[in-house]
CSV table of N, CA, C and O and ligand atoms in Angstrom, one decimal:
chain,number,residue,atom,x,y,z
A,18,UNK,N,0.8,-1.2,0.0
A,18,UNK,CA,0.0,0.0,0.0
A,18,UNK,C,0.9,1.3,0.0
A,18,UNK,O,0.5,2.2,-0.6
A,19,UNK,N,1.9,1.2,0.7
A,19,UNK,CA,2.8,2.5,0.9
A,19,UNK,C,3.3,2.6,-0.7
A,19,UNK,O,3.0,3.5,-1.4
A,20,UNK,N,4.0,1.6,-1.0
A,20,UNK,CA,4.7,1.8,-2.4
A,20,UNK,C,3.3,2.5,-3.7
A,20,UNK,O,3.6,3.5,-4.3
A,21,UNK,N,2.3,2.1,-3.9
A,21,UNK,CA,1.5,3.0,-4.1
A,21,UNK,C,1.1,4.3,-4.1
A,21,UNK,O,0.8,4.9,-5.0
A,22,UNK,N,1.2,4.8,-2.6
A,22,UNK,CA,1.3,5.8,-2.1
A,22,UNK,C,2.6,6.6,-2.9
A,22,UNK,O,2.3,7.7,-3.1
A,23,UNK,N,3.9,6.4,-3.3
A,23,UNK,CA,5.2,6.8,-3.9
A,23,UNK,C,5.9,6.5,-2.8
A,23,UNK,O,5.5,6.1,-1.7
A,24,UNK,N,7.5,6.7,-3.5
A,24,UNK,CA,8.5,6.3,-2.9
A,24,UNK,C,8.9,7.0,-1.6
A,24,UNK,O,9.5,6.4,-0.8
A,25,UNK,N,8.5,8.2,-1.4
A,25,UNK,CA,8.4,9.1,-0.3
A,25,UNK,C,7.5,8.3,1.3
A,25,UNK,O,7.7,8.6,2.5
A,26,UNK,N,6.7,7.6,0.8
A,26,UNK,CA,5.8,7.1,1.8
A,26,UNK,C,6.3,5.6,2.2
A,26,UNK,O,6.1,5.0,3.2
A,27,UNK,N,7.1,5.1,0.9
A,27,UNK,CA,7.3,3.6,1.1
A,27,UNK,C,8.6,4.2,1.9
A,27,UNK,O,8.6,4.1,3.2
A,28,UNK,N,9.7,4.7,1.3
A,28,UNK,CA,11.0,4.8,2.6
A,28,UNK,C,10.7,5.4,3.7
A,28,UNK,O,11.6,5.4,4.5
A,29,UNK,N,9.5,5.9,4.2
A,29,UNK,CA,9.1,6.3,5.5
A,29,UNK,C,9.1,4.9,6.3
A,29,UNK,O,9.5,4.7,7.4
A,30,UNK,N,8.4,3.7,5.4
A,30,UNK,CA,8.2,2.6,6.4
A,30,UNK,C,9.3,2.0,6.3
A,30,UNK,O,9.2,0.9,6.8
A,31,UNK,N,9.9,2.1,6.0
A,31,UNK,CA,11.9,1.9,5.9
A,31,UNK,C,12.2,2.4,7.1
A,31,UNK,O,12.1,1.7,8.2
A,32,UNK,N,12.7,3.8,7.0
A,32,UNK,CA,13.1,4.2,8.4
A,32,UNK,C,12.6,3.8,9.4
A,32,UNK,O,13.4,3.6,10.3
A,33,UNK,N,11.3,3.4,9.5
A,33,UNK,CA,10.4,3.5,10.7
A,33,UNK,C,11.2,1.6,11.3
A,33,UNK,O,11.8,1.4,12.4
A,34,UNK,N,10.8,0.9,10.5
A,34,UNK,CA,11.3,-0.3,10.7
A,34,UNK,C,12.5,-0.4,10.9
A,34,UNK,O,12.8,-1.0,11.9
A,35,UNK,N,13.1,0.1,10.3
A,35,UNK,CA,15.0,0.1,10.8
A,35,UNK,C,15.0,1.2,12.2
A,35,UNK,O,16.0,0.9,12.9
A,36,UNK,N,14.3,2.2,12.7
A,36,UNK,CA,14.5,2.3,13.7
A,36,UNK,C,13.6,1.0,14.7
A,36,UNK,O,14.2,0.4,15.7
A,37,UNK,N,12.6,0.9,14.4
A,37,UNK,CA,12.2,-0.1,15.4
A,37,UNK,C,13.2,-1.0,15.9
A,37,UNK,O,13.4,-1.2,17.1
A,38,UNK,N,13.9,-1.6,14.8
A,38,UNK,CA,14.9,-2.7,15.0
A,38,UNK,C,15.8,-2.9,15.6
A,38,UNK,O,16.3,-3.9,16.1
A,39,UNK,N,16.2,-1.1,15.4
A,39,UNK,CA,17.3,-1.0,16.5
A,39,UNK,C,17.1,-0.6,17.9
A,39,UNK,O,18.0,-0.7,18.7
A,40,UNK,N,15.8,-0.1,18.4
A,40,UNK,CA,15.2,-0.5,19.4
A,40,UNK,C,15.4,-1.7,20.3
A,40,UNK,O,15.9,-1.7,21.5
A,41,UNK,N,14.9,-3.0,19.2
A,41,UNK,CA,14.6,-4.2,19.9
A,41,UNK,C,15.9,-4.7,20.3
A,41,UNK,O,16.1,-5.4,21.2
A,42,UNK,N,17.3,-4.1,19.3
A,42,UNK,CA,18.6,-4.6,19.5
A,42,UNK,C,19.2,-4.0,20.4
A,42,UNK,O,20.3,-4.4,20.8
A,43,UNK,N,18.7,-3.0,20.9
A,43,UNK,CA,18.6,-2.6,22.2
A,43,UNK,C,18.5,-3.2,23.3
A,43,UNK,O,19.4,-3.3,24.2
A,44,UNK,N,17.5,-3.6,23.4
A,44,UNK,CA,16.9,-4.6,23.9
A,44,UNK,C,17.6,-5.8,24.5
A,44,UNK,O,17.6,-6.2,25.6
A,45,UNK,N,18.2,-6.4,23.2
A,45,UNK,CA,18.9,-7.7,23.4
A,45,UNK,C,20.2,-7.0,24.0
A,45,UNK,O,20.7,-7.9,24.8
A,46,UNK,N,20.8,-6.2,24.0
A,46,UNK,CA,21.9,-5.6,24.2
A,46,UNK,C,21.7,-5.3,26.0
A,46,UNK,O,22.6,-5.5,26.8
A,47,UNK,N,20.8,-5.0,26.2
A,47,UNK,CA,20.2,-4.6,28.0
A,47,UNK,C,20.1,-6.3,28.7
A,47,UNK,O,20.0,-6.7,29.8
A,48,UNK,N,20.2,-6.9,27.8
A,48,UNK,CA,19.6,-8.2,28.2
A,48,UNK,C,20.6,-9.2,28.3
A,48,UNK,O,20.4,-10.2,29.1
A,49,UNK,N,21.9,-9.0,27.4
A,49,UNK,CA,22.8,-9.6,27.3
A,49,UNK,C,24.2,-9.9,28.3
A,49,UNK,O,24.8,-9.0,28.8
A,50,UNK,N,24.7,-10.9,28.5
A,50,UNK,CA,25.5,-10.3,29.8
A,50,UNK,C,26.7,-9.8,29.3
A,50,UNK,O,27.1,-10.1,28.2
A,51,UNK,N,27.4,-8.8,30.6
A,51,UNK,CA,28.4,-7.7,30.0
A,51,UNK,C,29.6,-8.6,29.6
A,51,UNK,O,30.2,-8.2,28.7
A,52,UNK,N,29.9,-10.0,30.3
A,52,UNK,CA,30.7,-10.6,29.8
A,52,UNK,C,31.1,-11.4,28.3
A,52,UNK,O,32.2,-11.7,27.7
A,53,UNK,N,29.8,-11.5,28.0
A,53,UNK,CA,29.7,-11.8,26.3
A,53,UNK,C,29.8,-10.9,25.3
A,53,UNK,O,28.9,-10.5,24.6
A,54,UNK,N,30.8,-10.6,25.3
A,54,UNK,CA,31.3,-9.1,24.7
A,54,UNK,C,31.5,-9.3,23.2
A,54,UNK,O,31.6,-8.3,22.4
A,55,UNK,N,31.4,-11.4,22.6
A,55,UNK,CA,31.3,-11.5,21.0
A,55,UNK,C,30.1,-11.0,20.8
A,55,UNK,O,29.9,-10.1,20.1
A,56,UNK,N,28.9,-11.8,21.7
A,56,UNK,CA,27.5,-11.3,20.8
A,56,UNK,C,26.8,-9.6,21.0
A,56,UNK,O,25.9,-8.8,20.7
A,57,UNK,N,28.0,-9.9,21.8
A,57,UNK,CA,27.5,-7.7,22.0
A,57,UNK,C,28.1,-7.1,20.8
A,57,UNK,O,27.5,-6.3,20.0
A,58,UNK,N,29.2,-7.5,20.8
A,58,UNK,CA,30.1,-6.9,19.3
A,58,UNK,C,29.1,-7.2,18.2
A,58,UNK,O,29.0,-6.3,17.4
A,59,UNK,N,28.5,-8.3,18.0
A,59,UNK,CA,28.0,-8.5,16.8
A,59,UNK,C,26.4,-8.0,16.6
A,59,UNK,O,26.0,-7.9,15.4
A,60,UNK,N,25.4,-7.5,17.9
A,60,UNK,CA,24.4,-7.1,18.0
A,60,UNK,C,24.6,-5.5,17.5
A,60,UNK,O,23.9,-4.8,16.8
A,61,UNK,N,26.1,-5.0,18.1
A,61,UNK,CA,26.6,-3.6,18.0
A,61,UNK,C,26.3,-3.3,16.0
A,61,UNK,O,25.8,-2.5,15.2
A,62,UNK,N,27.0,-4.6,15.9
A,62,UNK,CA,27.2,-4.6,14.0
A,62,UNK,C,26.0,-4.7,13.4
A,62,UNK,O,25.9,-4.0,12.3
A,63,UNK,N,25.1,-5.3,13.7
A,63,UNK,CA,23.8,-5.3,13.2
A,63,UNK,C,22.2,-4.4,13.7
A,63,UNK,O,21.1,-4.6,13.3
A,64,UNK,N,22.9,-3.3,14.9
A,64,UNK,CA,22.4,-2.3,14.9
A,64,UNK,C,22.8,-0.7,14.2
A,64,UNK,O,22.1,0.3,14.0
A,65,UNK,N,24.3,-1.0,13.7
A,65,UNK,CA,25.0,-0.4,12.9
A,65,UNK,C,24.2,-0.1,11.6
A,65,UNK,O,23.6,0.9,11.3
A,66,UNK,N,24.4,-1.3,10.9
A,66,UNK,CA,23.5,-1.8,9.9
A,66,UNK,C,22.4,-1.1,9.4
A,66,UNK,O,22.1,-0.5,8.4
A,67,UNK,N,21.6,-1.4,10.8
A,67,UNK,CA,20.1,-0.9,10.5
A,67,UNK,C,20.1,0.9,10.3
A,67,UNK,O,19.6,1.6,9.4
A,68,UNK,N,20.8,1.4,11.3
A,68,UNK,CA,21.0,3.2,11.3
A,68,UNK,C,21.4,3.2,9.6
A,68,UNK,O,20.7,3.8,8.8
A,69,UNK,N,22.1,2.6,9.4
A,69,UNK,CA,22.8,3.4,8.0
A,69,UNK,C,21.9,2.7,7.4
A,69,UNK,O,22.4,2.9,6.3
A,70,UNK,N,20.7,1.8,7.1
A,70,UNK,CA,20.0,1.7,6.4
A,70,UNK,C,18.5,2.6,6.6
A,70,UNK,O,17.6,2.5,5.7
A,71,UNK,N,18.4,3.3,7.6
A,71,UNK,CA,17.3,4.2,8.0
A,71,UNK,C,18.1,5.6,7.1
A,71,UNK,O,17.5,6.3,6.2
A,72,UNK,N,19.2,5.8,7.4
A,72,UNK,CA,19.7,7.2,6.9
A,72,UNK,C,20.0,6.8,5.4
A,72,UNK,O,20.8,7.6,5.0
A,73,UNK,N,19.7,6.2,4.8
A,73,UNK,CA,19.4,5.8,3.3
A,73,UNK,C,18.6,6.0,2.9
A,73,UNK,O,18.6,6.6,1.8
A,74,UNK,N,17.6,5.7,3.5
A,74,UNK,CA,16.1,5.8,3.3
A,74,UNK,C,15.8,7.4,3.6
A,74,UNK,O,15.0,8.0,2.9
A,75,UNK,N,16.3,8.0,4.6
A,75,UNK,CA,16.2,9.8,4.8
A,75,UNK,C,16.7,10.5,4.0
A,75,UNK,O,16.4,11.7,4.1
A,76,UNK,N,17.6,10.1,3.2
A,76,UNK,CA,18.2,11.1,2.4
A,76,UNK,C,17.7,10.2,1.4
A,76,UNK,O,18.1,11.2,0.7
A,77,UNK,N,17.2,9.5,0.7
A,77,UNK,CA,16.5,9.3,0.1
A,77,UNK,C,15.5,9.4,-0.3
A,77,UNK,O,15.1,9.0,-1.4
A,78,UNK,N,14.6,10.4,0.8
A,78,UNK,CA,13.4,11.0,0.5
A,78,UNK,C,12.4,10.7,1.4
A,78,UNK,O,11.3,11.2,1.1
A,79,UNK,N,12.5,10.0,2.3
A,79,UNK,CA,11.5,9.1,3.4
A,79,UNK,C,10.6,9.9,3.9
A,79,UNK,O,11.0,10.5,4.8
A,80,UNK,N,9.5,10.1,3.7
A,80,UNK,CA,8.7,11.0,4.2
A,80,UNK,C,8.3,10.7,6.1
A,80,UNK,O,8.5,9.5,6.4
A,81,UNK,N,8.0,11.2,6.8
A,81,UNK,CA,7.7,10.9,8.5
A,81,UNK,C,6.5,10.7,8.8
A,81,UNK,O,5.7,11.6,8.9
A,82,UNK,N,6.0,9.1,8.9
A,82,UNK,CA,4.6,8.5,9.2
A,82,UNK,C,4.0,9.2,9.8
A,82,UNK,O,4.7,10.0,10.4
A,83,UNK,N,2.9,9.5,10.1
A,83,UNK,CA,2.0,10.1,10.8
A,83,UNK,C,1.2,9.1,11.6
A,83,UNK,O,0.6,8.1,11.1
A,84,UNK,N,1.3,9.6,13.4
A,84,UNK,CA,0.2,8.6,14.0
A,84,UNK,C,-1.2,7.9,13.0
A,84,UNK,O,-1.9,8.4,12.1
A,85,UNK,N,-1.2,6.9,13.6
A,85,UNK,CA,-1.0,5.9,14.6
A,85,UNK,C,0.0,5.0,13.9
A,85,UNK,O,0.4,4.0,14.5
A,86,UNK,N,0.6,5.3,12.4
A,86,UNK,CA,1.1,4.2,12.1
A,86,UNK,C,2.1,3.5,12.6
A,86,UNK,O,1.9,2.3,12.8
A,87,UNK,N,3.4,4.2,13.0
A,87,UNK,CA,4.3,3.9,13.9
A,87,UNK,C,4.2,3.4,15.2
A,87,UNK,O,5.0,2.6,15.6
A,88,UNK,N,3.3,3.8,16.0
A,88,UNK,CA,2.4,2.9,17.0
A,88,UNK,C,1.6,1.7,16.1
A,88,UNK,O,2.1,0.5,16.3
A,89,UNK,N,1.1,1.8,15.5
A,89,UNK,CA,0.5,0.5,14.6
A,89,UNK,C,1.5,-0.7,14.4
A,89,UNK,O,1.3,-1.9,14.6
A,90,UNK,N,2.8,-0.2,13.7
A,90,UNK,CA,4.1,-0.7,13.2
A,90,UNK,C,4.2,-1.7,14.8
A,90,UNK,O,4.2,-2.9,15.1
A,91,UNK,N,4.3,-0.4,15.8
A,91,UNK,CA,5.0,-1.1,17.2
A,91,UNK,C,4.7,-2.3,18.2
A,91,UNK,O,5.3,-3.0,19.0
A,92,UNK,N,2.8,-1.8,17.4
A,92,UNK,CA,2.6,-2.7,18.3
A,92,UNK,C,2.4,-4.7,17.3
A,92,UNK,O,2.6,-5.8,17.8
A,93,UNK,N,2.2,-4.4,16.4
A,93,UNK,CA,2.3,-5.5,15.6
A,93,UNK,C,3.8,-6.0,15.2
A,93,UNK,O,3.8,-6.9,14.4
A,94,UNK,N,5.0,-5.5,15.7
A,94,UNK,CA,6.2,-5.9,15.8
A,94,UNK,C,6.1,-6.9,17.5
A,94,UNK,O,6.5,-8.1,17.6
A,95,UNK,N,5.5,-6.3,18.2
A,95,UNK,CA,5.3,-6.7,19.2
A,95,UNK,C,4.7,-8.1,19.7
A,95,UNK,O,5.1,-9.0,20.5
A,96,UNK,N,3.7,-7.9,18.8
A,96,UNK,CA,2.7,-9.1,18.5
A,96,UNK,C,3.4,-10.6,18.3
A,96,UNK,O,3.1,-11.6,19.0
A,97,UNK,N,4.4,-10.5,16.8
A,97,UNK,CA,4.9,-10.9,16.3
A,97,UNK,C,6.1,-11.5,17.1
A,97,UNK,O,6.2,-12.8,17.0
A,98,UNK,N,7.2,-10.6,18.3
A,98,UNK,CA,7.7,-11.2,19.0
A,98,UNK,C,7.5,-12.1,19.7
A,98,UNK,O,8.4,-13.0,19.7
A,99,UNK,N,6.4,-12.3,20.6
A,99,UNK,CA,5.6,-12.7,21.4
A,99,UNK,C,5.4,-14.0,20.9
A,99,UNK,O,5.5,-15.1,21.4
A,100,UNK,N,4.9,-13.7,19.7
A,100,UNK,CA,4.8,-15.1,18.8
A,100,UNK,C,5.9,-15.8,19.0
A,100,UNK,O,6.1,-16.9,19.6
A,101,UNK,N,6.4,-15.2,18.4
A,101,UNK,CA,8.0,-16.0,18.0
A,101,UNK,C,8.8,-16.4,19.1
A,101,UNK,O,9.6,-17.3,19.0
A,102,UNK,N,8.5,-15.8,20.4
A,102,UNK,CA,9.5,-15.9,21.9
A,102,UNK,C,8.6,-17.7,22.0
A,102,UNK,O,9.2,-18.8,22.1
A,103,UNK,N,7.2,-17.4,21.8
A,103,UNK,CA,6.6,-18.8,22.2
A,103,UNK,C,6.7,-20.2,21.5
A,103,UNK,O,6.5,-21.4,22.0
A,104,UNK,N,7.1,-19.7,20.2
A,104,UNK,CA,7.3,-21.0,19.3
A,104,UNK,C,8.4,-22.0,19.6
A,104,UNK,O,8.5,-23.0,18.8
B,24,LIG,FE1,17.9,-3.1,7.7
């Protein structure tokens, strides 16, 4: 639906998801112990990742979602965890 909308609206849900992500790698990073310093290094790398793929998408043109979508985005990322923590 976004890509419809133009490219301006589809790289908004770009940014928006690549920030969420790095959120959640946050997350794992809070959660992780200080001693496991490979999978921190490697969580560090793939929260890397995601930024410079949000700032692609902004200089790219990404226009800035407008409530509730980003709440919408958050909470069905959410959903989806939950799922996946249970499976
Ligand atoms: Fe990404």
């Amino acid at each position: 639906m976004a890509g419809l909308r133009g490219d301006g609206w589809n790289l908004g849900f770009v940014v928006e998801t690549e920030r969420q992500v790095e959120a959640h790698l946050d997350e794992h990073l809070e959660s992780l112990p200080a001693a496991d310093t490979r999978s921190r290094e490697i969580i560090r790398v793939m929260k890397d990742d995601e930024a410079r793929h949000a700032e692609h998408a902004e200089h790219a043109g990404a226009r800035t979602l407008p409530p509730p979508i980003p709440q919408a985005m958050a909470l069905a990322s959410k959903l989806m965890k939950l799922v996946a923590y249970r499976l």
